[in-house]
């Protein structure tokens, strides 16, 4: 049994592939994986309706929140953006 997750994004669709072969498409185009993934996902969903925040700002803030909560998530991360 493989307990892995893979986030796949092409600029139009966001998919989550599980180690068991499931392909999931989130309703709100937000994906969180890894040890702090649920914390980052919750934070990102809370930040989505905040006016004036770009996707990159939401990602950075959500990762910071996850790192502050989860002892297995540190604050050192690299954010890569896809151009549409």
XYZ file of C-alpha atoms in Angstrom:
84
model
C 0.000 0.000 0.000
C 1.524 3.280 -1.124
C 0.693 6.306 1.055
C 1.774 8.900 -1.507
C 0.052 11.921 -3.012
C 1.002 13.844 -6.126
C -0.390 17.254 -7.053
C -0.765 17.734 -10.813
C -1.500 21.161 -12.265
C -1.534 22.355 -15.858
C -2.780 25.918 -15.382
C -6.392 24.943 -16.080
C -6.979 21.882 -13.895
C -5.828 20.855 -10.453
C -5.703 17.129 -9.713
C -4.576 15.035 -6.788
C -3.276 11.533 -7.546
C -3.176 9.014 -4.709
C -0.886 6.035 -4.273
C -3.925 3.800 -4.694
C -4.628 5.148 -8.167
C -7.438 7.560 -7.336
C -7.615 10.821 -9.276
C -9.299 13.585 -7.277
C -10.302 17.049 -8.446
C -10.830 19.549 -5.629
C -13.926 21.722 -5.811
C -12.089 24.960 -5.076
C -8.832 24.331 -7.023
C -6.808 24.240 -3.788
C -4.547 21.287 -2.980
C -2.464 20.601 0.117
C -0.123 17.627 0.463
C 2.620 16.573 2.840
C 2.871 16.544 6.618
C 1.369 20.022 6.980
C -0.879 19.730 3.936
C -4.151 19.817 5.840
C -3.081 22.925 7.752
C -1.956 24.678 4.567
C -5.156 23.628 2.797
C -7.342 25.008 5.587
C -5.375 28.262 5.690
C -5.528 28.688 1.909
C -9.282 28.111 1.884
C -9.686 30.742 4.605
C -7.552 33.220 2.640
C -9.260 32.717 -0.746
C -12.057 35.238 -0.141
C -9.683 37.946 1.173
C -9.757 40.800 -1.349
C -6.489 41.867 -2.917
C -4.569 38.637 -2.312
C -2.968 37.012 -5.318
C -2.519 33.230 -5.537
C 1.178 33.542 -4.629
C 0.357 35.566 -1.499
C -2.215 32.974 -0.438
C 0.310 30.156 -0.937
C 3.037 31.880 1.051
C 0.709 32.789 3.921
C -0.847 29.311 4.005
C 2.589 27.660 4.118
C 3.682 30.006 6.913
C 0.598 29.068 8.930
C 1.199 25.355 8.310
C 4.838 25.703 9.382
C 3.779 27.456 12.587
C 1.319 24.667 13.460
C 2.936 21.438 12.226
C 6.213 20.350 13.847
C 7.107 18.379 10.693
C 6.754 21.392 8.395
C 9.479 24.026 8.396
C 9.350 27.566 7.107
C 11.891 27.012 4.313
C 10.070 26.552 1.026
C 10.373 27.441 -2.629
C 7.314 28.605 -4.511
C 7.212 27.960 -8.257
C 4.561 29.597 -10.435
C 3.138 28.406 -13.744
C 2.465 31.010 -16.392
C -0.846 30.538 -18.179
